[in-house]
Amino acid sequence: MTTLLLVARLALAAVFAAAAAGKLTDRHGARQAARELGVPSALAGTVALALPAVELGVAAALLSGRAAAAAAAVAALLLLAFTAALAVALARGRRVACHCFGELSSRAPAGPRTLARNAALLAAALAVAIAGRDDGGPSAIAWIGELDAATGAALAVAVVAVLAAACCATLAHRLLRSHGIALARLDAMEAAMRGAGLDGLLDEALAATLPAIGPRVGEPAPAFALEPAGGGAPVSLERLLARERPVLAVFADAECAPCRALVPRLAAWQREHADRLSIALIGGGDPERMLALAAEHGLDDALLDPRSETYAAYAMAGTPSAVLIAADGTVAAPGAAGAAEVEALVRRATGGALPLERWSPERPPEGLPVGAAVPDVTVEAGDGERVGLREALGATPAVVLFWNPGCGFCDRMRDDVAAWPAGAPKLVVVSREPDPDVGARLLVDRDGAAAAAFDAGGTPMAVLVDGDGRVATPLAAGRDEVLALAGAGAVAA
């Protein structure tokens, strides 16, 4: 019995010492937790400082045989007060973040697991307080002094190893947190560049510098069958592909700040592009938090990957990340890492600047060789009728301009398109989406087949076609090169 009490005292002392150290290194989190548990804001700072001091005193007293019972009684009162406050908060529907161990605490909200943990610690504290009233057992320090040399050395090594592991865990946590903040700031910078119309430049730079992740393009996508966050029958890749549209598998983690920031955008993209793209969130981390995120933002197809097995099968590198899977079950594009790259992948998959069927960071678009025949592809005319591109171009020289209404570079060319010179080859705009501003020149290439056939890997890009239906110039990229084709009628004559 004496040995069990000593073990319980040591365990309680370790828990309270760790809790005190964690709160002292995370003062902000401790104040926040105090406020969430009902402490007035004016007193939250005092409580956040006084509580770890009391916890350290309890931990020290538990090591002493004489004061162990009293220290255990104080520990029981602290645990009882915290558990009662938490139970009341949960009963009222409030979400309370557990900062019991400071920065080492899980960022998931406190819940039944926290209550169960506190109940176990409360039982241990009551056992020490009651059973140790008359004899609290030997002093832990005295007990250590009675150990022989070999056992004492082993204990010292174990203590040093535990302390080193705790230090490494704290350092790793802070590094990961700083990494998450850096990613969030990079995402903000990339968003600002896109807002300034630098979409194409940013996409090209990222494609040239980021290493390829995920399965190779053209390979069958790894199969999976995962439980939905809200419960129910497993959802498989085959089931998602049965909708007969591409699937964007987005990998996220409930503890990842950039992932949480991306969830509302994923929900918006699901609603906006429901007819062209299925978006499935494959989430690691705490299942309850993932469910709460999905429910809060109305996100469908939120699937749980608690052991990260699907994440590993897709060879992803961090979260958030994504892979686009074509309707035939093959990988349609290199994996995307980071919220900005995931957004770029969504734009490409739903009519963005880059056709996925031909895109690869190792192979920039080159265009068809001069003299090649116009590919025999079909496009959509202004009245919605499907027509052949050769037929639409006719027997006169034409500049075929590949266009995307959502592209900032295209947007800055609108006045140039409207003022296309009368003596220049006629202009035919092949756009991924309808664009009323372009007028009668517009042909719609919804699936990107025409752009892919010309190997036009971005917008705006253009090529001059002669009256015989053959490519007359190399592929032109960017406003200046495209406008230069307006004076190239003699080449095609």
Coordinates of C-alpha atoms in Angstrom, one line a residue:
M1 CA 0.0 0.0 0.0
T2 CA 2.8 2.4 0.9
T3 CA 4.4 1.8 -2.5
L4 CA 1.2 2.5 -4.4
L5 CA 0.7 5.7 -2.5
L6 CA 4.2 6.8 -3.3
V7 CA 3.7 6.0 -7.0
A8 CA 0.5 8.0 -6.9
R9 CA 2.2 10.9 -5.2
L10 CA 5.0 11.0 -7.7
A11 CA 2.5 10.8 -10.6
L12 CA 0.5 13.7 -9.2
A13 CA 3.6 15.7 -8.5
A14 CA 4.8 15.2 -12.1
V15 CA 1.4 16.2 -13.5
F16 CA 1.1 19.4 -11.4
A17 CA 4.7 20.4 -12.1
A18 CA 4.2 20.0 -15.9
A19 CA 0.9 21.9 -15.7
A20 CA 2.5 24.8 -13.8
A21 CA 5.5 24.9 -16.2
G22 CA 3.2 24.9 -19.2
K23 CA 1.0 27.7 -18.0
L24 CA 4.1 29.8 -17.1
T25 CA 5.4 29.5 -20.7
D26 CA 1.9 30.2 -22.2
R27 CA 0.6 33.1 -20.2
H28 CA -1.7 34.2 -23.0
G29 CA -3.3 30.7 -23.3
A30 CA -3.7 30.5 -19.5
R31 CA -5.5 33.8 -19.4
Q32 CA -7.8 32.8 -22.3
A33 CA -8.6 29.5 -20.6
A34 CA -9.5 31.3 -17.3
R35 CA -11.8 33.6 -19.1
E36 CA -13.5 30.8 -21.0
L37 CA -14.1 29.0 -17.7
G38 CA -16.0 32.0 -16.3
V39 CA -13.2 34.0 -14.5
P40 CA -13.9 37.7 -15.0
S41 CA -11.5 39.3 -17.4
A42 CA -10.1 41.7 -14.7
L43 CA -9.0 38.7 -12.6
A44 CA -7.9 36.3 -15.5
G45 CA -4.3 37.6 -15.5
T46 CA -4.0 37.2 -11.7
V47 CA -5.5 33.7 -11.8
A48 CA -3.2 32.7 -14.7
L49 CA -0.2 33.7 -12.5
A50 CA -1.4 32.4 -9.1
L51 CA -2.6 29.0 -10.3
P52 CA 0.8 27.7 -11.5
A53 CA 2.4 29.0 -8.3
V54 CA -0.1 26.9 -6.3
E55 CA 0.5 23.9 -8.6
L56 CA 4.2 24.1 -8.1
G57 CA 3.7 24.2 -4.3
V58 CA 1.4 21.2 -4.5
A59 CA 3.9 19.3 -6.6
A60 CA 6.7 20.1 -4.1
A61 CA 4.6 19.1 -1.0
L62 CA 3.6 15.8 -2.6
L63 CA 7.2 14.8 -2.5
S64 CA 7.3 15.2 1.3
G65 CA 5.8 12.4 3.4
R66 CA 4.5 14.7 6.1
A67 CA 2.7 17.2 3.8
A68 CA 1.6 14.7 1.2
A69 CA -1.9 14.2 2.5
A70 CA -2.6 18.0 2.7
A71 CA -1.1 18.6 -0.7
A72 CA -3.2 15.8 -2.2
A73 CA -6.3 17.4 -0.6
V74 CA -5.5 20.8 -2.2
A75 CA -4.9 19.0 -5.5
A76 CA -8.3 17.3 -5.2
L77 CA -10.0 20.7 -4.6
L78 CA -8.2 22.2 -7.6
L79 CA -9.2 19.3 -9.9
L80 CA -12.8 19.4 -8.6
A81 CA -13.1 23.1 -9.2
F82 CA -11.7 22.9 -12.7
T83 CA -13.8 19.8 -13.6
A84 CA -17.0 21.5 -12.3
A85 CA -16.3 24.7 -14.2
L86 CA -15.6 22.8 -17.4
A87 CA -18.7 20.7 -17.0
V88 CA -20.9 23.8 -16.6
A89 CA -19.3 25.4 -19.7
L90 CA -19.8 22.3 -21.8
A91 CA -23.4 22.0 -20.6
R92 CA -24.1 25.6 -21.7
G93 CA -22.7 24.8 -25.2
R94 CA -19.5 26.8 -24.9
R95 CA -16.3 25.6 -26.6
V96 CA -13.4 25.7 -24.1
A97 CA -9.8 25.3 -25.2
C98 CA -7.7 23.1 -22.8
H99 CA -4.6 25.0 -21.8
C100 CA -3.9 22.7 -18.8
F101 CA -0.3 22.1 -20.0
G102 CA 0.3 25.4 -21.8
E103 CA 1.7 25.1 -25.3
L104 CA 2.0 21.3 -25.0
S105 CA -1.8 21.0 -24.7
S106 CA -3.9 19.8 -27.6
R107 CA -5.5 22.6 -29.5
A108 CA -8.7 20.6 -29.6
P109 CA -11.5 21.9 -27.4
A110 CA -11.9 20.3 -24.0
G111 CA -14.5 17.6 -23.9
P112 CA -15.4 14.2 -22.4
R113 CA -11.8 13.0 -22.6
T114 CA -10.7 16.0 -20.5
L115 CA -13.4 15.2 -17.9
A116 CA -12.3 11.5 -17.8
R117 CA -8.6 12.5 -17.3
N118 CA -9.5 14.8 -14.5
A119 CA -11.7 12.2 -12.8
A120 CA -8.8 9.7 -12.8
L121 CA -6.4 12.4 -11.3
L122 CA -9.1 13.3 -8.8
A123 CA -9.4 9.7 -7.7
A124 CA -5.7 9.4 -7.2
A125 CA -5.6 12.7 -5.2
L126 CA -8.4 11.6 -2.9
A127 CA -6.7 8.2 -2.4
V128 CA -3.5 9.9 -1.2
A129 CA -5.4 12.4 0.9
I130 CA -7.5 9.8 2.7
A131 CA -5.1 6.9 3.0
G132 CA -2.2 9.1 3.9
R133 CA -3.9 11.1 6.7
D134 CA -2.0 9.2 9.4
D135 CA 1.0 8.2 7.4
G136 CA 1.7 9.7 4.1
G137 CA 4.6 7.4 3.4
P138 CA 8.2 8.0 3.0
S139 CA 9.6 11.2 1.6
A140 CA 10.3 10.8 -2.1
I141 CA 13.6 12.6 -1.7
A142 CA 14.6 10.3 1.2
W143 CA 13.4 7.2 -0.8
I144 CA 15.7 8.3 -3.7
G145 CA 18.6 8.7 -1.2
E146 CA 18.2 5.1 -0.1
L147 CA 18.7 3.7 -3.6
D148 CA 21.9 1.8 -4.4
A149 CA 24.3 3.4 -6.9
A150 CA 23.2 1.4 -10.0
T151 CA 19.5 2.1 -9.4
G152 CA 20.2 5.8 -8.6
A153 CA 22.2 6.2 -11.8
A154 CA 19.4 4.5 -13.8
L155 CA 16.8 6.9 -12.2
A156 CA 19.0 9.9 -13.0
V157 CA 19.3 8.8 -16.6
A158 CA 15.6 8.3 -16.9
V159 CA 14.9 11.8 -15.4
V160 CA 17.4 13.4 -17.8
A161 CA 15.8 11.5 -20.7
V162 CA 12.3 12.7 -19.8
L163 CA 13.4 16.3 -19.4
A164 CA 15.2 16.2 -22.7
A165 CA 12.2 14.7 -24.4
A166 CA 10.0 17.4 -22.9
C167 CA 12.4 20.1 -24.1
C168 CA 12.5 18.6 -27.6
A169 CA 8.7 18.4 -27.7
T170 CA 8.4 22.0 -26.7
L171 CA 10.9 23.1 -29.2
A172 CA 9.3 21.1 -32.0
H173 CA 5.9 22.5 -31.1
R174 CA 7.2 26.1 -31.3
L175 CA 9.0 25.4 -34.6
L176 CA 5.8 23.9 -36.1
R177 CA 3.8 26.8 -34.8
S178 CA 6.2 29.3 -36.3
H179 CA 6.1 27.3 -39.6
G180 CA 2.4 27.5 -39.6
I181 CA 2.5 31.3 -39.1
A182 CA 5.1 31.6 -41.9
L183 CA 2.8 29.6 -44.2
A184 CA -0.2 31.8 -43.3
R185 CA 1.8 34.9 -44.2
L186 CA 3.0 33.4 -47.5
D187 CA -0.6 32.6 -48.3
A188 CA -1.5 36.2 -47.6
M189 CA 1.3 37.5 -49.8
E190 CA 0.2 35.2 -52.6
A191 CA -3.4 36.3 -52.3
A192 CA -2.3 39.9 -52.6
M193 CA -0.3 39.1 -55.8
R194 CA -3.4 37.4 -57.2
G195 CA -5.5 40.4 -56.3
A196 CA -3.0 42.6 -58.1
G197 CA -3.5 40.5 -61.3
L198 CA -0.2 38.6 -61.1
D199 CA -1.9 35.2 -61.2
G200 CA 0.0 33.8 -64.2
L201 CA 3.4 35.1 -63.0
L202 CA 2.8 33.5 -59.6
D203 CA 1.6 30.2 -61.0
E204 CA 4.6 30.0 -63.3
A205 CA 7.1 30.8 -60.5
L206 CA 5.5 28.2 -58.2
A207 CA 5.5 25.6 -60.9
A208 CA 9.2 26.2 -61.6
T209 CA 10.4 26.1 -58.1
L210 CA 8.2 23.7 -56.1
P211 CA 9.1 20.0 -56.2
A212 CA 6.5 17.7 -57.5
I213 CA 4.5 15.9 -54.8
G214 CA 2.0 13.2 -54.8
P215 CA 1.5 10.4 -57.4
R216 CA 2.7 10.9 -61.0
V217 CA 0.4 12.4 -63.5
G218 CA -1.4 9.7 -65.5
E219 CA -1.0 7.0 -62.8
P220 CA -4.1 5.4 -61.2
A221 CA -5.0 7.3 -58.1
P222 CA -4.6 5.2 -54.9
A223 CA -8.0 3.9 -53.8
F224 CA -9.5 4.8 -50.4
A225 CA -12.7 4.2 -48.4
L226 CA -13.0 6.6 -45.4
E227 CA -15.6 7.2 -42.8
P228 CA -17.4 10.6 -43.1
A229 CA -16.8 13.0 -40.2
G230 CA -20.5 12.9 -39.4
G231 CA -20.6 9.1 -39.3
G232 CA -22.2 6.7 -41.8
A233 CA -21.1 4.3 -44.5
P234 CA -17.5 4.7 -45.7
V235 CA -17.1 7.0 -48.8
S236 CA -14.7 5.5 -51.4
L237 CA -12.9 7.1 -54.3
E238 CA -15.0 5.0 -56.6
R239 CA -18.1 6.4 -55.1
L240 CA -16.9 10.0 -55.6
L241 CA -15.8 9.3 -59.2
A242 CA -19.3 7.8 -59.9
R243 CA -20.5 11.4 -60.1
E244 CA -18.7 11.6 -63.5
R245 CA -16.6 14.6 -62.8
P246 CA -13.0 15.1 -61.5
V247 CA -12.3 14.8 -57.8
L248 CA -10.1 17.1 -55.8
A249 CA -8.8 15.3 -52.7
V250 CA -7.7 18.0 -50.2
F251 CA -5.5 16.8 -47.3
A252 CA -5.8 18.7 -44.1
D253 CA -5.3 18.4 -40.3
A254 CA -7.5 19.7 -37.6
E255 CA -4.5 21.2 -35.7
C256 CA -3.2 23.0 -38.8
A257 CA -4.0 26.8 -38.8
P258 CA -3.8 27.2 -42.6
C259 CA -6.0 24.1 -43.0
R260 CA -8.7 25.6 -40.8
A261 CA -8.5 28.9 -42.7
L262 CA -9.0 27.0 -46.0
V263 CA -12.1 25.1 -44.9
P264 CA -14.6 27.9 -45.5
R265 CA -13.1 28.4 -49.0
L266 CA -13.4 24.7 -49.7
A267 CA -17.1 24.9 -48.8
A268 CA -17.6 27.9 -51.1
W269 CA -15.8 26.1 -53.9
Q270 CA -18.0 23.0 -53.4
R271 CA -21.1 25.1 -53.9
E272 CA -19.7 27.2 -56.7
H273 CA -18.3 24.3 -58.8
A274 CA -20.7 21.5 -57.9
D275 CA -21.4 20.8 -61.6
R276 CA -17.7 20.5 -62.6
L277 CA -15.7 19.3 -59.6
S278 CA -16.1 17.1 -56.5
I279 CA -14.1 18.3 -53.6
A280 CA -13.4 15.9 -50.7
L281 CA -11.6 16.9 -47.5
I282 CA -9.5 14.1 -46.1
G283 CA -8.8 15.1 -42.6
G284 CA -6.3 14.0 -40.0
G285 CA -6.0 15.1 -36.4
D286 CA -8.9 15.2 -33.9
P287 CA -12.1 13.8 -35.5
E288 CA -14.4 15.9 -33.3
R289 CA -12.7 19.1 -34.3
M290 CA -12.8 18.1 -38.0
L291 CA -16.5 17.4 -37.6
A292 CA -17.0 20.8 -35.9
L293 CA -15.1 22.6 -38.8
A294 CA -17.1 20.8 -41.5
A295 CA -20.4 21.4 -39.7
E296 CA -19.7 25.1 -39.0
H297 CA -19.0 25.9 -42.7
G298 CA -21.4 23.4 -44.3
L299 CA -18.6 21.4 -45.9
D300 CA -19.7 18.1 -47.6
D301 CA -17.6 15.0 -48.1
A302 CA -15.4 15.6 -45.0
L303 CA -13.7 12.3 -44.6
L304 CA -11.6 11.0 -41.6
D305 CA -8.0 9.7 -42.1
P306 CA -7.0 9.3 -38.4
R307 CA -3.9 7.2 -39.0
S308 CA -2.9 9.3 -42.1
E309 CA -2.9 6.1 -44.2
T310 CA -4.5 7.8 -47.2
Y311 CA -2.2 10.8 -46.8
A312 CA 0.8 8.4 -46.9
A313 CA -0.6 6.5 -49.9
Y314 CA -0.7 9.8 -51.9
A315 CA 2.8 10.7 -50.8
M316 CA 1.8 14.2 -49.8
A317 CA 4.2 16.7 -48.1
G318 CA 2.4 18.7 -45.4
T319 CA -1.0 20.2 -45.1
P320 CA -3.0 21.7 -46.6
S321 CA -2.2 19.9 -49.9
A322 CA -4.3 18.4 -52.7
V323 CA -4.4 16.1 -55.7
L324 CA -6.7 16.3 -58.7
I325 CA -8.1 13.0 -59.9
A326 CA -9.6 12.8 -63.4
A327 CA -13.0 11.3 -63.9
D328 CA -11.3 8.1 -65.2
G329 CA -9.5 7.6 -61.9
T330 CA -6.0 8.7 -63.0
V331 CA -4.0 11.6 -61.5
A332 CA -4.6 14.7 -63.6
A333 CA -2.0 17.1 -62.2
P334 CA 1.0 17.3 -59.9
G335 CA 0.1 17.6 -56.2
A336 CA -0.4 21.1 -54.7
A337 CA 1.1 22.1 -51.4
G338 CA -0.2 25.1 -49.5
A339 CA -3.5 27.0 -49.6
A340 CA -2.4 29.2 -52.5
E341 CA -1.4 26.2 -54.6
V342 CA -4.6 24.4 -53.7
E343 CA -6.6 27.4 -54.9
A344 CA -4.6 27.5 -58.1
L345 CA -5.4 23.9 -58.7
V346 CA -9.1 24.6 -58.2
R347 CA -8.9 27.4 -60.7
R348 CA -7.2 25.2 -63.3
A349 CA -9.7 22.5 -62.7
T350 CA -12.7 24.8 -63.1
G351 CA -11.6 26.9 -66.0
G352 CA -8.5 28.5 -64.8
A353 CA -5.4 29.6 -66.7
L354 CA -3.7 26.3 -67.2
P355 CA -5.2 23.1 -68.8
L356 CA -4.5 20.3 -66.5
E357 CA -4.4 17.6 -69.2
R358 CA -1.0 18.7 -70.5
W359 CA 0.5 20.6 -67.6
S360 CA 3.7 19.6 -65.8
P361 CA 6.3 21.7 -64.0
E362 CA 9.1 19.8 -65.9
R363 CA 7.5 20.5 -69.3
P364 CA 6.5 24.1 -70.0
P365 CA 4.1 24.6 -73.0
E366 CA 5.8 24.9 -76.4
G367 CA 2.9 25.2 -78.8
L368 CA 2.4 23.4 -82.1
P369 CA 5.2 23.6 -84.7
V370 CA 4.8 26.0 -87.6
G371 CA 3.1 24.3 -90.5
A372 CA 1.0 21.9 -88.3
A373 CA -2.6 21.5 -89.1
V374 CA -5.2 23.0 -86.8
P375 CA -6.3 20.2 -84.5
D376 CA -9.7 18.7 -85.2
V377 CA -11.4 19.7 -81.9
T378 CA -14.9 21.0 -81.2
V379 CA -15.9 24.1 -79.3
E380 CA -19.1 25.9 -78.4
A381 CA -20.3 28.8 -80.5
G382 CA -22.1 31.8 -79.1
D383 CA -25.5 30.1 -79.5
G384 CA -24.4 27.1 -77.6
E385 CA -24.0 24.9 -80.7
R386 CA -21.0 22.6 -80.9
V387 CA -18.8 23.4 -84.0
G388 CA -15.4 22.3 -85.2
L389 CA -12.6 24.7 -84.6
R390 CA -11.4 24.4 -88.2
E391 CA -14.8 25.3 -89.5
A392 CA -15.2 28.2 -87.1
L393 CA -11.8 29.7 -88.3
G394 CA -12.8 29.6 -91.9
A395 CA -10.5 30.1 -94.9
T396 CA -8.9 33.4 -93.9
P397 CA -6.0 34.1 -91.6
A398 CA -7.0 34.3 -87.9
V399 CA -5.3 34.9 -84.6
V400 CA -6.6 32.3 -82.1
L401 CA -6.4 33.8 -78.7
F402 CA -6.7 31.5 -75.7
W403 CA -8.6 33.4 -72.9
N404 CA -9.9 33.1 -69.4
P405 CA -12.3 35.7 -67.9
G406 CA -10.9 35.1 -64.4
C407 CA -7.2 35.8 -65.5
G408 CA -5.9 39.2 -64.4
F409 CA -3.6 39.4 -67.5
C410 CA -6.6 38.8 -69.8
D411 CA -8.6 41.4 -67.9
R412 CA -6.0 44.0 -68.7
M413 CA -6.2 43.1 -72.4
R414 CA -10.0 43.7 -72.8
D415 CA -9.5 47.2 -74.3
D416 CA -7.0 45.7 -76.8
V417 CA -9.4 43.0 -77.8
A418 CA -12.2 45.5 -78.3
A419 CA -9.9 47.7 -80.4
W420 CA -8.5 45.0 -82.6
P421 CA -7.2 46.6 -85.7
A422 CA -9.5 46.4 -88.7
G423 CA -6.7 45.5 -91.1
A424 CA -5.3 42.7 -88.9
P425 CA -6.1 39.0 -89.2
K426 CA -9.5 38.3 -87.7
L427 CA -9.4 37.6 -84.0
V428 CA -11.0 34.4 -82.6
V429 CA -11.1 34.2 -78.8
V430 CA -11.2 30.6 -77.4
S431 CA -12.3 31.0 -73.7
R432 CA -12.7 28.5 -70.9
E433 CA -15.9 30.2 -69.9
P434 CA -18.4 32.5 -71.6
D435 CA -17.4 36.2 -71.6
P436 CA -20.1 38.6 -72.8
D437 CA -17.6 41.4 -73.2
V438 CA -15.8 39.6 -76.0
G439 CA -18.8 39.5 -78.2
A440 CA -19.2 37.6 -81.5
R441 CA -15.5 36.6 -81.6
L442 CA -16.0 34.2 -78.7
L443 CA -15.8 30.4 -78.8
V444 CA -16.1 28.5 -75.5
D445 CA -13.7 25.7 -74.7
R446 CA -15.2 24.4 -71.4
D447 CA -13.1 21.3 -71.0
G448 CA -9.9 22.9 -72.2
A449 CA -9.5 20.5 -75.1
A450 CA -8.7 23.2 -77.7
A451 CA -6.1 24.9 -75.5
A452 CA -4.5 21.5 -74.7
A453 CA -4.5 20.5 -78.4
F454 CA -2.5 23.7 -79.1
D455 CA -0.3 23.1 -76.0
A456 CA -1.4 26.5 -74.8
G457 CA -0.4 26.3 -71.1
G458 CA -1.7 29.7 -69.9
T459 CA -3.6 32.8 -70.7
P460 CA -3.4 35.0 -72.6
M461 CA -1.7 33.0 -75.4
A462 CA -2.2 33.1 -79.1
V463 CA -1.2 31.7 -82.4
L464 CA -1.7 32.8 -86.0
V465 CA -3.4 30.4 -88.3
D466 CA -3.2 30.8 -92.1
G467 CA -6.0 30.5 -94.6
D468 CA -5.2 26.9 -95.2
G469 CA -5.8 25.9 -91.6
R470 CA -2.2 25.6 -90.6
V471 CA -0.1 27.1 -87.8
A472 CA 1.8 30.1 -89.1
T473 CA 3.7 31.4 -86.1
P474 CA 5.1 30.1 -82.8
L475 CA 2.8 30.3 -79.8
A476 CA 2.8 33.8 -78.4
A477 CA 2.5 34.4 -74.6
G478 CA 1.5 37.6 -72.9
R479 CA -0.1 40.9 -74.0
D480 CA 2.8 42.3 -76.1
E481 CA 3.5 39.1 -78.0
V482 CA -0.2 38.5 -78.7
L483 CA -0.7 42.1 -80.0
A484 CA 2.4 41.7 -82.2
L485 CA 0.4 39.0 -84.1
A486 CA -2.1 41.7 -85.2
G487 CA 0.5 42.9 -87.7
A488 CA 1.5 39.4 -88.9
G489 CA -1.2 39.1 -91.6
A490 CA 1.5 39.0 -94.3
V491 CA 3.0 35.9 -92.8
A492 CA -0.2 34.0 -93.2
A493 CA -1.2 35.4 -96.6

